[in-house]
Short mmCIF file of C-alpha atoms and ligand atoms in Angstrom, two decimals:
data_model
loop_
_atom_site.label_atom_id
_atom_site.label_comp_id
_atom_site.label_asym_id
_atom_site.label_seq_id
_atom_site.Cartn_x
_atom_site.Cartn_y
_atom_site.Cartn_z
CA UNK A 44 0.00 0.00 0.00
CA UNK A 45 1.23 3.51 -0.79
CA UNK A 46 2.48 5.51 2.19
CA UNK A 47 -0.13 8.24 1.86
CA UNK A 48 -2.90 5.62 1.80
CA UNK A 49 -1.56 4.02 4.99
CA UNK A 50 -1.44 7.47 6.60
CA UNK A 51 -5.03 8.24 5.51
CA UNK A 52 -6.22 4.91 6.91
CA UNK A 53 -4.42 5.54 10.21
CA UNK A 54 -5.99 9.01 10.51
CA UNK A 55 -9.41 7.51 9.82
CA UNK A 56 -8.89 4.92 12.56
CA UNK A 57 -7.64 7.53 15.06
CA UNK A 58 -10.62 9.75 14.29
CA UNK A 59 -13.13 6.96 14.63
CA UNK A 60 -11.64 5.93 17.99
CA UNK A 61 -11.46 9.46 19.38
CA UNK A 62 -15.00 10.22 18.18
CA UNK A 63 -16.24 7.35 20.36
CA UNK A 64 -16.79 9.43 23.42
CA UNK A 65 -18.56 8.13 26.48
CA UNK A 66 -18.21 9.84 29.80
CA UNK A 67 -19.28 9.47 33.38
CA UNK A 68 -20.04 12.53 35.53
CA UNK A 69 -20.29 12.53 39.32
CA UNK A 70 -23.55 14.32 40.19
CA UNK A 71 -23.70 13.68 43.94
CA UNK A 72 -21.60 12.07 46.67
CA UNK A 73 -23.64 12.12 49.89
CA UNK A 74 -25.60 9.52 51.86
CA UNK A 75 -29.41 9.49 51.52
CA UNK A 76 -30.06 12.29 54.06
CA UNK A 77 -27.88 14.80 52.17
CA UNK A 78 -26.53 18.04 53.62
CA UNK A 79 -27.60 20.06 55.53
CA UNK A 80 -28.87 16.89 57.20
CA UNK A 81 -32.16 16.93 59.13
CA UNK A 82 -31.52 17.31 62.85
CA UNK A 83 -27.82 18.04 62.32
CA UNK A 84 -26.56 20.71 64.71
CA UNK A 85 -22.95 20.61 63.57
CA UNK A 86 -21.40 23.90 62.45
CA UNK A 87 -21.10 22.56 58.89
CA UNK A 88 -24.87 21.93 58.61
CA UNK A 89 -25.76 25.30 60.17
CA UNK A 90 -23.48 27.06 57.69
CA UNK A 91 -24.99 25.16 54.76
CA UNK A 92 -28.47 26.40 55.73
CA UNK A 93 -27.16 29.98 55.47
CA UNK A 94 -24.95 29.34 52.42
CA UNK A 95 -26.08 26.32 50.34
CA UNK A 96 -23.30 24.49 48.51
CA UNK A 97 -24.26 23.20 45.03
CA UNK A 98 -21.69 20.42 45.41
CA UNK A 99 -23.45 18.91 48.44
CA UNK A 100 -25.82 16.47 46.70
CA UNK A 101 -27.00 12.93 47.36
CA UNK A 102 -25.13 10.15 45.54
CA UNK A 103 -25.71 10.03 41.77
CA UNK A 104 -23.82 9.49 38.52
CA UNK A 105 -24.53 10.67 34.99
CA UNK A 106 -23.60 8.60 31.93
CA UNK A 107 -23.29 10.28 28.53
CA UNK A 108 -22.75 8.75 25.10
CA UNK A 109 -21.85 11.69 22.85
CA UNK A 110 -21.59 9.48 19.74
CA UNK A 111 -25.11 8.14 20.00
CA UNK A 112 -26.46 11.24 21.77
CA UNK A 113 -27.96 9.48 24.73
CA UNK A 114 -27.61 10.05 28.45
CA UNK A 115 -28.63 8.26 31.63
CA UNK A 116 -28.97 9.05 35.31
CA UNK A 117 -28.00 6.65 38.10
CA UNK A 118 -30.27 7.10 41.13
CA UNK A 119 -33.31 9.35 41.49
CA UNK A 120 -32.24 11.30 44.57
CA UNK A 121 -34.02 14.08 46.50
CA UNK A 122 -31.58 16.38 44.63
CA UNK A 123 -32.73 15.16 41.19
CA UNK A 124 -33.78 18.62 39.92
CA UNK A 125 -30.31 20.13 40.07
CA UNK A 126 -28.67 16.83 39.07
CA UNK A 127 -30.76 16.57 35.89
CA UNK A 128 -29.93 20.15 35.07
CA UNK A 129 -26.18 19.46 35.54
CA UNK A 130 -26.40 16.31 33.40
CA UNK A 131 -28.10 18.34 30.65
CA UNK A 132 -25.31 20.92 30.78
CA UNK A 133 -22.81 18.17 30.07
CA UNK A 134 -25.00 16.77 27.25
CA UNK A 135 -25.13 19.48 24.53
CA UNK A 136 -27.25 17.20 22.28
CA UNK A 137 -30.07 16.80 24.84
CA UNK A 138 -33.33 18.36 23.65
CA UNK A 139 -35.77 16.82 26.15
CA UNK A 140 -35.97 17.86 29.78
CA UNK A 141 -35.14 14.37 30.95
CA UNK A 142 -32.40 11.88 30.06
CA UNK A 143 -32.96 8.63 28.11
CA UNK A 144 -33.30 6.56 31.26
CA UNK A 145 -32.86 6.38 35.02
CA UNK A 146 -31.23 3.41 36.79
CA UNK A 147 -32.22 2.68 40.39
CA UNK A 148 -30.17 0.68 42.91
CA UNK A 149 -32.76 0.18 45.68
CA UNK A 150 -35.75 1.52 47.60
CA UNK A 151 -34.06 3.74 50.21
CA UNK A 152 -34.98 7.41 50.23
CA UNK A 153 -31.74 8.76 48.76
CA UNK A 154 -31.91 6.46 45.76
CA UNK A 155 -35.46 6.60 44.35
CA UNK A 156 -37.70 9.23 45.95
CA UNK A 157 -36.61 11.83 43.35
CA UNK A 158 -38.97 9.99 40.98
CA UNK A 159 -41.79 12.04 42.50
CA UNK A 160 -40.41 15.10 40.70
CA UNK A 161 -41.40 13.41 37.42
CA UNK A 162 -45.09 13.39 38.42
CA UNK A 163 -47.93 15.77 37.53
CA UNK A 164 -47.23 18.17 40.40
CA UNK A 165 -43.75 18.89 39.03
CA UNK A 166 -42.29 17.89 35.62
CA UNK A 167 -45.19 15.73 34.33
CA UNK A 168 -42.68 13.59 32.42
CA UNK A 169 -43.78 11.54 29.42
CA UNK A 170 -42.93 7.83 29.74
CA UNK A 171 -39.45 8.24 31.20
CA UNK A 172 -37.77 4.81 31.23
CA UNK A 173 -36.79 3.70 34.72
CA UNK A 174 -34.55 0.63 34.94
CA UNK A 175 -35.00 -1.45 38.09
CA UNK A 176 -34.58 -4.97 39.42
CA UNK A 177 -37.73 -7.19 39.70
CA UNK A 178 -38.56 -6.51 43.40
CA UNK A 179 -37.90 -2.81 43.01
CA UNK A 180 -40.16 -2.79 39.93
CA UNK A 181 -43.02 -4.58 41.68
CA UNK A 182 -42.59 -2.31 44.73
CA UNK A 183 -43.09 0.74 42.45
CA UNK A 184 -46.03 -0.93 40.67
CA UNK A 185 -47.88 -1.90 43.81
CA UNK A 186 -47.43 1.10 46.10
CA UNK A 187 -48.66 4.65 45.96
CA UNK A 188 -47.53 7.27 45.09
CA UNK A 189 -45.13 5.40 42.77
CA UNK A 190 -47.83 3.40 40.99
CA UNK A 191 -49.59 6.66 40.11
CA UNK A 192 -46.46 7.72 38.18
CA UNK A 193 -46.84 4.50 36.18
CA UNK A 194 -50.63 4.85 35.74
CA UNK A 195 -50.21 8.44 34.55
CA UNK A 196 -47.45 7.29 32.18
CA UNK A 197 -44.91 9.65 33.70
CA UNK A 198 -42.58 6.67 33.97
CA UNK A 199 -42.38 3.19 32.51
CA UNK A 200 -40.38 0.65 34.47
CA UNK A 201 -38.14 -1.77 32.62
CA UNK A 202 -37.00 -4.82 34.53
CA UNK A 203 -33.32 -5.76 34.82
CA UNK A 204 -31.87 -9.16 35.53
CA UNK A 205 -28.98 -9.81 37.89
CA UNK A 206 -25.61 -9.91 36.11
CA UNK A 207 -27.27 -9.62 32.71
CA UNK A 208 -25.98 -6.78 30.53
CA UNK A 209 -28.47 -4.17 29.39
CA UNK A 210 -27.21 -2.63 26.17
CA UNK A 211 -28.02 1.07 25.99
CA UNK A 212 -26.09 2.03 22.86
CA UNK A 213 -23.47 0.21 20.76
CA UNK A 214 -20.96 1.86 23.15
CA UNK A 215 -22.53 1.10 26.54
CA UNK A 216 -23.68 -1.90 28.56
CA UNK A 217 -24.93 -1.71 32.12
CA UNK A 218 -24.83 -4.80 34.35
CA UNK A 219 -26.69 -4.93 37.67
CA UNK A 220 -24.98 -6.91 40.44
CA UNK A 221 -26.85 -7.90 43.63
CA UNK A 222 -25.23 -6.82 46.90
CA UNK A 223 -26.19 -7.47 50.55
CA UNK A 224 -27.97 -4.50 52.21
CA UNK A 225 -31.03 -3.79 54.41
CA UNK A 226 -33.52 -5.00 51.81
CA UNK A 227 -36.85 -4.10 53.48
CA UNK A 228 -38.69 -3.02 50.32
CA UNK A 229 -36.50 -4.08 47.39
CA UNK A 230 -33.33 -5.94 46.56
CA UNK A 231 -30.16 -3.83 46.27
CA UNK A 232 -27.79 -3.74 43.33
CA UNK A 233 -24.59 -2.06 42.35
CA UNK A 234 -23.87 -1.48 38.66
CA UNK A 235 -21.05 -2.25 36.31
CA UNK A 236 -21.04 0.35 33.58
CA UNK A 237 -19.13 -0.91 30.56
CA UNK A 238 -17.98 1.75 28.10
CA UNK A 239 -16.11 1.29 24.81
CA UNK A 240 -12.73 1.40 26.57
CA UNK A 241 -13.29 1.41 30.32
CA UNK A 242 -15.55 -0.11 32.97
CA UNK A 243 -16.85 1.42 36.18
CA UNK A 244 -18.12 -0.38 39.27
CA UNK A 245 -20.69 1.60 41.30
CA UNK A 246 -21.73 0.29 44.72
CA UNK A 247 -23.15 3.16 46.80
CA UNK A 248 -24.65 0.96 49.53
CA UNK A 249 -23.47 -2.44 50.75
CA UNK A 250 -23.20 -4.32 54.00
CA UNK A 251 -19.71 -5.61 54.92
CA UNK A 252 -17.50 -6.71 51.99
CA UNK A 253 -17.15 -10.14 53.63
CA UNK A 254 -20.93 -10.73 53.30
CA UNK A 255 -20.86 -10.27 49.52
CA UNK A 256 -20.68 -13.44 47.41
CA UNK A 257 -17.97 -11.74 45.35
CA UNK A 258 -14.44 -10.77 46.29
CA UNK A 259 -14.08 -6.98 46.17
CA UNK A 260 -10.34 -7.26 45.44
CA UNK A 261 -10.98 -9.37 42.33
CA UNK A 262 -13.82 -7.05 41.30
CA UNK A 263 -11.60 -3.97 41.52
CA UNK A 264 -8.83 -5.62 39.52
CA UNK A 265 -11.37 -6.33 36.76
CA UNK A 266 -12.55 -2.71 36.31
CA UNK A 267 -10.99 0.69 35.64
CA UNK A 268 -12.84 2.72 38.26
CA UNK A 269 -14.77 1.73 41.39
CA UNK A 270 -17.14 4.07 43.28
CA UNK A 271 -17.75 2.34 46.60
CA UNK A 272 -19.75 2.80 49.80
CA UNK A 273 -17.99 5.16 52.20
CA UNK A 274 -20.97 6.05 54.41
CA UNK A 275 -18.88 6.28 57.59
CA UNK A 276 -15.16 6.92 57.99
CA UNK A 277 -14.70 5.40 61.46
CA UNK A 278 -16.65 4.60 64.62
CA UNK A 279 -16.28 8.10 66.11
CA UNK A 280 -19.31 8.95 63.92
CA UNK A 281 -21.51 6.28 65.47
CA UNK A 282 -20.79 6.86 69.16
CA UNK A 283 -17.79 4.47 69.13
CA UNK A 284 -20.12 1.49 68.67
CA UNK A 285 -18.65 -1.82 67.57
CA UNK A 286 -17.79 -1.46 63.85
CA UNK A 287 -18.94 -5.00 63.12
CA UNK A 288 -22.51 -4.11 64.14
CA UNK A 289 -22.93 -1.29 61.60
CA UNK A 290 -24.08 -2.62 58.19
CA UNK A 291 -21.66 -0.67 55.99
CA UNK A 292 -17.94 -1.11 55.31
CA UNK A 293 -16.27 1.74 57.23
CA UNK A 294 -13.66 3.60 55.17
CA UNK A 295 -10.92 2.51 57.56
CA UNK A 296 -12.04 -1.14 57.13
CA UNK A 297 -12.06 -0.80 53.32
CA UNK A 298 -8.64 0.84 53.31
CA UNK A 299 -7.25 -2.04 55.40
CA UNK A 300 -8.80 -4.63 53.11
CA UNK A 301 -7.68 -2.88 49.91
CA UNK A 302 -4.28 -1.80 51.16
CA UNK A 303 -2.35 -4.57 49.43
CA UNK A 304 -3.68 -3.75 45.98
CA UNK A 305 -1.12 -2.33 43.56
CA UNK A 306 -0.79 1.46 43.30
CA UNK A 307 -2.68 1.47 39.99
CA UNK A 308 -5.53 -0.65 41.41
CA UNK A 309 -5.83 1.62 44.47
CA UNK A 310 -6.07 4.67 42.22
CA UNK A 311 -9.22 3.20 40.67
CA UNK A 312 -11.09 3.47 43.98
CA UNK A 313 -13.29 6.50 44.60
CA UNK A 314 -15.02 6.63 47.97
CA UNK A 315 -18.62 7.91 47.72
CA UNK A 316 -21.99 8.02 49.65
CA UNK A 317 -20.74 10.05 52.65
CA UNK A 318 -22.88 10.49 55.73
CA UNK A 319 -22.95 14.14 56.89
CA UNK A 320 -20.72 13.13 59.82
CA UNK A 321 -18.02 11.72 57.52
CA UNK A 322 -14.85 13.86 57.51
CA UNK A 323 -14.33 12.97 53.81
CA UNK A 324 -17.01 15.57 52.90
CA UNK A 325 -14.25 18.08 53.66
CA UNK A 326 -11.36 17.54 51.27
CA UNK A 327 -9.07 19.48 53.62
CA UNK A 328 -9.73 17.29 56.67
CA UNK A 329 -6.97 15.10 58.08
CA UNK A 330 -8.83 11.85 57.21
CA UNK A 331 -9.23 13.09 53.59
CA UNK A 332 -5.48 13.69 53.42
CA UNK A 333 -4.87 10.20 54.89
CA UNK A 334 -7.12 8.58 52.26
CA UNK A 335 -5.34 10.44 49.45
CA UNK A 336 -1.86 9.70 50.75
CA UNK A 337 -2.79 6.00 51.04
CA UNK A 338 -3.39 6.12 47.26
CA UNK A 339 -7.22 6.17 47.16
CA UNK A 340 -9.52 8.82 45.68
CA UNK A 341 -12.50 10.75 47.05
CA UNK A 342 -15.46 11.33 44.72
CA UNK A 343 -16.40 14.96 44.08
CA UNK A 344 -19.35 16.50 42.21
CA UNK A 345 -18.34 17.48 38.68
CA UNK A 346 -15.64 14.80 38.27
CA UNK A 347 -15.59 13.53 34.66
CA UNK A 348 -14.20 10.18 33.58
CA UNK A 349 -13.90 9.06 29.98
CA UNK A 350 -14.98 5.47 29.48
ZN1 LIG B 700 -27.91 5.06 50.54
ZN1 LIG B 701 -29.63 1.97 51.33
#
C-alpha cells in the first residue's frame, strides 16, 4: 500500500476511535439524608443552611454517550432537579428535559424518591424509562404514590436481571450486580457500567464486603474505576459502637482490606456516599489527606471520567 494511503487509513482509525466518546459525571456524593442533614446541629450543617453548597448532593452518577447522543442518570435522589440540570449541561445534544433513562439501585430514600419530581405536580414527564430490578419494579407498581407515576405514564419501568448486561447504545452496557444491604422493600444492586474502553463499578450501599458473594479485590482488579460505599469513615461517627454491628464497610475497614492492591488498582477506587458526619465531605480534613496519601480517591461532584 502507498504511504499516503496508509497514513489516511491511520488518521481515519484515530478519528473513529477518538469520536467514540462516552463519559461518566459525578452528580452527587452524599448519603441518603444529604446536607444540611435533618436534625444536624454541627457547624457545617448550620453554615450550609445559610450558604447552600451546590456540590453537596445525594449520591448520583450521569452517563453520557456523545456518539449516540444518549444520556442516563443513576439514582433518582431528592436532589434530582439540580442533578438533571447538571447532566443536561454536560450533554449538549439533549433536547428533552429528561435523560434517556434512570437506573435505580434500591428503595431507600436517597436512591429513588426523586422519581416524585417526574409526576404531575412537578415535571409531568412523558414515559421516562426507569430501569429497576424485579422486586424494586413490583414495589413501584404496587405502592402509591409510585404506581400513580406508572398509571399516569410519567414513567415506565423496565426490569433488569442480575448480572445480565443491558445494552443502551453500541458503546454502553450496564450490568446490575446484587449486593447485601437492608432490603426491606426491594433488593439492592450495584452497577457495572461498561464503556467502549473502560468499565466502572458503582456500589453506593453495601453491608460488609465479607458478606458479599464476590471478592471486592478481584472485582476492583477487573474494572478501571470503582465508586464504593464510604458512608462512615470510622466509629467516632456512630458513638464508638462496635464497627462490626454497623451494616456498611467503614472507610478505615475498606482501606485495610484494599491496602495490598497495587498502586494502579488503588487509584481506581473513589469513595462515595458520605454520611454528613463523615470527615471525607471536607477535602481538607486530616482523614481526607490520609485517604489520598494511602493512594485512594475521594469522589467529588463534577468529576468527569472518559470510558
Ligand atoms: Zn444510601
Ligand atoms: Zn440503602
